């Protein structure tokens, strides 16, 4: 199975900060990676697919990059509504997918 | 508008059976894979398995193979997740998801149901 490791697991930041979350895969997954945002008590929401493509309706302050085994999600200027938990997901193994353990982004 | 609407919360006892549902609307139900994702209390997301309602092709995560059954009834655009004998450790929120697939992009989960909370307690 392909494992995904996110870092950091917890991140404390302020409104206006630029933050980066990393997701590392245990083996190469090309660009078969998605990022999701989950707020407490809500279903996750797709932010980025194909490693770097912004889902329709998602603010442009979110961006994704990477290929192979290392990926990043960047929020260029944190807004109050961005404090949430973020997950990466690999969809490279045919119909056998895994999520990272999550990164909780908290207000400093 | 694409929607996945899940059945309501359930409270069950260990050993009981359960079937929860996910009804799709606003798109061609038979043309997209529908998956299930578990989230145990305070924990992360776990992919359980997926079904293609068009032909009922089903795949399971090794962690969930034999523990649950995924099915679909395309006549009513509904997917199901079922247990034959629940355990306390099945207590979790369960989400259904639609997988978008194309020749141009890797797949991704573009729509999520609202979640069904399953509580198993004696």
GROMACS .gro file of C-alpha atoms in nm:
model
  230
    1UNK     CA    1   0.000   0.000   0.000
    2UNK     CA    2   0.111   0.355  -0.069
    3UNK     CA    3   0.150   0.555   0.252
    4UNK     CA    4   0.116   0.933   0.274
    5UNK     CA    5   0.285   1.137   0.546
    6UNK     CA    6   0.180   1.494   0.604
    7UNK     CA    7   0.389   1.751   0.787
    8UNK     CA    8   0.337   1.920   1.014
    9UNK     CA    9   0.049   1.748   1.190
   10UNK     CA   10  -0.035   2.074   1.369
   11UNK     CA   11   0.029   2.426   1.254
   12UNK     CA   12  -0.038   2.749   1.438
   13UNK     CA   13  -0.051   3.064   1.224
   14UNK     CA   14  -0.199   3.411   1.206
   15UNK     CA   15  -0.436   3.577   0.962
   16UNK     CA   16  -0.233   3.701   0.667
   17UNK     CA   17   0.045   3.444   0.705
   18UNK     CA   18   0.169   3.227   0.421
   19UNK     CA   19   0.160   2.860   0.515
   20UNK     CA   20   0.278   2.544   0.348
   21UNK     CA   21   0.177   2.185   0.419
   22UNK     CA   22   0.382   1.896   0.282
   23UNK     CA   23   0.263   1.551   0.181
   24UNK     CA   24   0.516   1.277   0.108
   25UNK     CA   25   0.428   0.949  -0.063
   26UNK     CA   26   0.604   0.621   0.011
   27UNK     CA   27   0.644   0.564  -0.362
   28UNK     CA   28   0.598   0.770  -0.674
   29UNK     CA   29   0.240   0.865  -0.758
   30UNK     CA   30   0.299   1.101  -1.050
   31UNK     CA   31   0.042   1.379  -1.002
   32UNK     CA   32  -0.232   1.156  -0.865
   33UNK     CA   33  -0.285   1.366  -0.555
   34UNK     CA   34  -0.575   1.569  -0.419
   35UNK     CA   35  -0.611   1.805  -0.124
   36UNK     CA   36  -0.922   1.846   0.091
   37UNK     CA   37  -1.026   2.089   0.362
   38UNK     CA   38  -1.245   1.982   0.652
   39UNK     CA   39  -1.406   2.212   0.905
   40UNK     CA   40  -1.545   2.079   1.235
   41UNK     CA   41  -1.873   1.897   1.193
   42UNK     CA   42  -1.864   1.923   0.814
   43UNK     CA   43  -1.783   1.695   0.524
   44UNK     CA   44  -1.445   1.746   0.357
   45UNK     CA   45  -1.429   1.977   0.057
   46UNK     CA   46  -1.209   1.932  -0.249
   47UNK     CA   47  -0.949   2.208  -0.293
   48UNK     CA   48  -0.690   2.079  -0.540
   49UNK     CA   49  -0.677   1.782  -0.778
   50UNK     CA   50  -0.408   1.645  -1.007
   51UNK     CA   51  -0.159   1.791  -0.754
   52UNK     CA   52  -0.191   2.149  -0.877
   53UNK     CA   53  -0.532   2.213  -1.035
   54UNK     CA   54  -0.760   2.439  -0.835
   55UNK     CA   55  -1.117   2.312  -0.800
   56UNK     CA   56  -1.378   2.549  -0.935
   57UNK     CA   57  -1.490   2.801  -0.674
   58UNK     CA   58  -1.184   2.761  -0.450
   59UNK     CA   59  -1.006   3.091  -0.376
   60UNK     CA   60  -0.684   3.152  -0.565
   61UNK     CA   61  -0.486   3.193  -0.241
   62UNK     CA   62  -0.479   2.812  -0.236
   63UNK     CA   63  -0.224   2.643  -0.458
   64UNK     CA   64  -0.072   2.299  -0.494
   65UNK     CA   65   0.252   2.175  -0.639
   66UNK     CA   66   0.467   1.867  -0.667
   67UNK     CA   67   0.497   1.539  -0.849
   68UNK     CA   68   0.630   1.194  -0.773
   69UNK     CA   69   0.671   1.164  -0.398
   70UNK     CA   70   0.664   1.518  -0.261
   71UNK     CA   71   0.375   1.761  -0.273
   72UNK     CA   72   0.282   2.090  -0.110
   73UNK     CA   73  -0.035   2.283  -0.039
   74UNK     CA   74   0.023   2.655   0.007
   75UNK     CA   75  -0.214   2.919   0.136
   76UNK     CA   76  -0.070   3.253   0.034
   77UNK     CA   77  -0.248   3.475   0.287
   78UNK     CA   78  -0.447   3.304   0.558
   79UNK     CA   79  -0.805   3.414   0.606
   80UNK     CA   80  -1.015   3.343   0.916
   81UNK     CA   81  -1.223   3.086   0.728
   82UNK     CA   82  -0.910   2.884   0.638
   83UNK     CA   83  -0.855   2.749   0.988
   84UNK     CA   84  -0.944   2.384   0.941
   85UNK     CA   85  -0.788   2.041   0.894
   86UNK     CA   86  -0.628   1.959   0.560
   87UNK     CA   87  -0.582   1.614   0.407
   88UNK     CA   88  -0.392   1.491   0.107
   89UNK     CA   89  -0.508   1.181  -0.081
   90UNK     CA   90  -0.335   0.962  -0.335
   91UNK     CA   91  -0.540   0.811  -0.616
   92UNK     CA   92  -0.257   0.642  -0.802
   93UNK     CA   93  -0.314   0.281  -0.701
   94UNK     CA   94  -0.604   0.176  -0.918
   95UNK     CA   95  -0.913   0.198  -0.702
   96UNK     CA   96  -0.706   0.164  -0.384
   97UNK     CA   97  -0.668   0.505  -0.231
   98UNK     CA   98  -0.517   0.643   0.088
   99UNK     CA   99  -0.531   0.969   0.282
  100UNK     CA  100  -0.262   1.145   0.476
  101UNK     CA  101  -0.312   1.169   0.851
  102UNK     CA  102  -0.419   1.535   0.832
  103UNK     CA  103  -0.279   1.874   0.927
  104UNK     CA  104  -0.475   2.084   1.174
  105UNK     CA  105  -0.431   2.455   1.110
  106UNK     CA  106  -0.507   2.664   1.417
  107UNK     CA  107  -0.517   3.034   1.491
  108UNK     CA  108  -0.209   3.164   1.675
  109UNK     CA  109  -2.709   2.047  -0.895
  110UNK     CA  110  -2.514   1.737  -0.795
  111UNK     CA  111  -2.614   1.606  -0.453
  112UNK     CA  112  -2.535   1.301  -0.243
  113UNK     CA  113  -2.787   1.267   0.037
  114UNK     CA  114  -2.718   1.011   0.306
  115UNK     CA  115  -2.952   0.838   0.546
  116UNK     CA  116  -2.981   0.954   0.905
  117UNK     CA  117  -2.783   0.876   1.217
  118UNK     CA  118  -2.805   0.526   1.362
  119UNK     CA  119  -2.763   0.388   1.713
  120UNK     CA  120  -2.710   0.013   1.725
  121UNK     CA  121  -2.596  -0.259   1.961
  122UNK     CA  122  -2.292  -0.480   1.902
  123UNK     CA  123  -2.380  -0.778   1.686
  124UNK     CA  124  -2.666  -0.604   1.505
  125UNK     CA  125  -2.676  -0.552   1.130
  126UNK     CA  126  -2.702  -0.219   0.952
  127UNK     CA  127  -2.735  -0.078   0.603
  128UNK     CA  128  -2.687   0.293   0.538
  129UNK     CA  129  -2.761   0.467   0.210
  130UNK     CA  130  -2.644   0.743  -0.020
  131UNK     CA  131  -2.878   0.878  -0.288
  132UNK     CA  132  -2.729   1.060  -0.583
  133UNK     CA  133  -2.909   1.321  -0.787
  134UNK     CA  134  -2.833   1.586  -1.046
  135UNK     CA  135  -2.607   1.365  -1.258
  136UNK     CA  136  -2.595   1.027  -1.432
  137UNK     CA  137  -2.567   0.793  -1.132
  138UNK     CA  138  -2.448   0.498  -1.339
  139UNK     CA  139  -2.155   0.688  -1.491
  140UNK     CA  140  -1.953   0.770  -1.178
  141UNK     CA  141  -1.787   0.558  -0.910
  142UNK     CA  142  -1.932   0.606  -0.561
  143UNK     CA  143  -1.701   0.549  -0.265
  144UNK     CA  144  -1.724   0.534   0.112
  145UNK     CA  145  -1.494   0.704   0.363
  146UNK     CA  146  -1.480   0.642   0.738
  147UNK     CA  147  -1.389   0.898   1.001
  148UNK     CA  148  -1.366   0.766   1.355
  149UNK     CA  149  -1.423   1.018   1.637
  150UNK     CA  150  -1.143   1.275   1.643
  151UNK     CA  151  -0.949   1.089   1.373
  152UNK     CA  152  -0.860   1.120   1.006
  153UNK     CA  153  -1.017   0.999   0.685
  154UNK     CA  154  -0.998   0.634   0.574
  155UNK     CA  155  -1.097   0.512   0.229
  156UNK     CA  156  -1.315   0.201   0.256
  157UNK     CA  157  -1.411   0.102  -0.094
  158UNK     CA  158  -1.587   0.199  -0.412
  159UNK     CA  159  -1.855   0.080  -0.652
  160UNK     CA  160  -1.942   0.157  -1.012
  161UNK     CA  161  -2.324   0.154  -1.019
  162UNK     CA  162  -2.332   0.098  -1.394
  163UNK     CA  163  -2.211  -0.262  -1.359
  164UNK     CA  164  -2.171  -0.303  -0.979
  165UNK     CA  165  -1.793  -0.348  -1.009
  166UNK     CA  166  -1.675  -0.310  -0.648
  167UNK     CA  167  -1.332  -0.269  -0.490
  168UNK     CA  168  -1.241  -0.265  -0.123
  169UNK     CA  169  -0.952  -0.128   0.078
  170UNK     CA  170  -0.761  -0.426   0.225
  171UNK     CA  171  -0.843  -0.283   0.569
  172UNK     CA  172  -1.216  -0.317   0.508
  173UNK     CA  173  -1.237  -0.625   0.284
  174UNK     CA  174  -1.467  -0.877   0.450
  175UNK     CA  175  -1.577  -0.627   0.715
  176UNK     CA  176  -1.839  -0.439   0.512
  177UNK     CA  177  -2.038  -0.480   0.191
  178UNK     CA  178  -2.084  -0.205  -0.064
  179UNK     CA  179  -2.373  -0.228  -0.309
  180UNK     CA  180  -2.586  -0.009  -0.531
  181UNK     CA  181  -2.935  -0.002  -0.678
  182UNK     CA  182  -2.912   0.197  -0.999
  183UNK     CA  183  -3.290   0.199  -1.045
  184UNK     CA  184  -3.316   0.437  -0.749
  185UNK     CA  185  -2.970   0.599  -0.779
  186UNK     CA  186  -2.867   0.477  -0.435
  187UNK     CA  187  -2.548   0.324  -0.297
  188UNK     CA  188  -2.528   0.130   0.026
  189UNK     CA  189  -2.280   0.038   0.295
  190UNK     CA  190  -2.371  -0.252   0.518
  191UNK     CA  191  -2.251  -0.450   0.814
  192UNK     CA  192  -2.369  -0.797   0.915
  193UNK     CA  193  -2.245  -0.777   1.273
  194UNK     CA  194  -2.148  -0.440   1.414
  195UNK     CA  195  -1.870  -0.383   1.666
  196UNK     CA  196  -1.813  -0.092   1.900
  197UNK     CA  197  -1.511  -0.004   1.687
  198UNK     CA  198  -1.745   0.065   1.391
  199UNK     CA  199  -1.859   0.381   1.570
  200UNK     CA  200  -1.774   0.658   1.325
  201UNK     CA  201  -1.899   0.908   1.071
  202UNK     CA  202  -1.934   0.757   0.725
  203UNK     CA  203  -1.926   0.968   0.411
  204UNK     CA  204  -2.017   0.870   0.058
  205UNK     CA  205  -1.826   1.040  -0.221
  206UNK     CA  206  -1.851   1.071  -0.597
  207UNK     CA  207  -1.535   1.000  -0.790
  208UNK     CA  208  -1.473   1.215  -1.094
  209UNK     CA  209  -1.273   1.033  -1.359
  210UNK     CA  210  -1.164   1.152  -1.700
  211UNK     CA  211  -0.904   1.086  -1.963
  212UNK     CA  212  -0.746   1.423  -1.888
  213UNK     CA  213  -0.697   1.418  -1.513
  214UNK     CA  214  -0.629   1.174  -1.235
  215UNK     CA  215  -0.942   1.085  -1.041
  216UNK     CA  216  -1.062   1.281  -0.740
  217UNK     CA  217  -1.359   1.297  -0.504
  218UNK     CA  218  -1.557   1.601  -0.613
  219UNK     CA  219  -1.880   1.563  -0.417
  220UNK     CA  220  -1.932   1.438  -0.064
  221UNK     CA  221  -2.247   1.337   0.120
  222UNK     CA  222  -2.329   1.506   0.449
  223UNK     CA  223  -2.222   1.201   0.647
  224UNK     CA  224  -2.403   0.935   0.850
  225UNK     CA  225  -2.306   0.897   1.214
  226UNK     CA  226  -2.312   0.535   1.328
  227UNK     CA  227  -2.292   0.471   1.702
  228UNK     CA  228  -2.249   0.115   1.826
  229UNK     CA  229  -2.292   0.074   2.199
  230UNK     CA  230  -2.435  -0.180   2.438
   0.00000   0.00000   0.00000
